[in-house]
Amino acid sequence: MKLDPNLMKYSLSLLVLICFHFSISDLGAQNPKSVSGIDADLAFAHVKKLVSFGPRPPGSPGIAQAQSYIISHLKKLNLQVEQQDFLATTPNGSVAMKNIVARATGEKNQAVILASHYDTKLMQNFYFVGANDGGSSAGLLIELARVISQQKRTFPVWFVFFDGEEAQRDWTETDSLYGSRYFVEKLKRDSVTRRVKAMILLDMVGDKELVLERDLSSTPWLLDLVIKSAHELGYGKHIATLPKAMTDDHIPFVRDGIPAVDLIDYSYGFDNLYWHSSNDTLDKVSPESLKITGEIVLKTLDKLGAK
Ligand SMILES: [Zn+2]
């Protein structure tokens, strides 16, 4: 993912409004304790396992192990698992990629998508395992699939693991977001775009000092729902005060008219220095942060169900 500088210029004018919203919604904060069913240790164990496969760029031996691991866990939950295999045209030539989609059923027609990328950025000069960037959100998504598949919800939930979020070289419109762009194109081809009610993206959610961005590229009402959920859980301090504009796997959805929100902590270490560095290792990932993010997601799903 990357920051979008063009959108940032709107930040200051929005700040006054957002601060106002922040203080109002804090007044409504309820009991900080919640019984969500998210197991922080299980989520962390998934991250640890994914990291143990080493670097996981598209087409690598590491990502093949990650794919088997994710698919076997989803199948154990008795979820229907679809593997979307495609060839991406990249600056490094054709690269085989795979999105993994699992579906929990519900009575209503429209589904909510929970998503994460599971690839790690291809690095030529150092060993990059992406514990937070690629690992944390994919591990949490497996745990969310476990919890949600045991719940009764009125709407279907699709768990989508994107390949190829990262650029093969330097981030451009065409060298990035391969999996999510393919996924949204396929929705269109299959004429099922309108079957998606909303998309919630998780990315870099394991930092010990968890601060999720107020992303200016996300759909405003859906971001509001996430922020409201965080405050109701007593997690207001885990939402950033200043907005940022993120370019991430939610963008193809937003562009196609699907409400989408990015839950991302883009301040990883001082000045985001751990991001895309050899310092993005398991010791920086906190089970508690995974749990907090998971609970915010579940609360947001409750609110989406009531809408
Ligand atoms: Zn990244």
Coordinates of C-alpha atoms in Angstrom, one line a residue, residues 75 125 156 171 176 190 281 291 304:
K75 CA -11.5 -26.2 4.8
N125 CA 18.7 -7.1 -1.1
P156 CA -23.0 -14.1 4.0
W171 CA 4.4 1.0 -6.9
S176 CA 0.3 -3.2 -7.5
D190 CA -19.8 -12.7 -13.3
T281 CA 9.7 -9.3 12.1
K291 CA -7.5 -9.1 19.0
L304 CA -23.8 -3.6 9.0

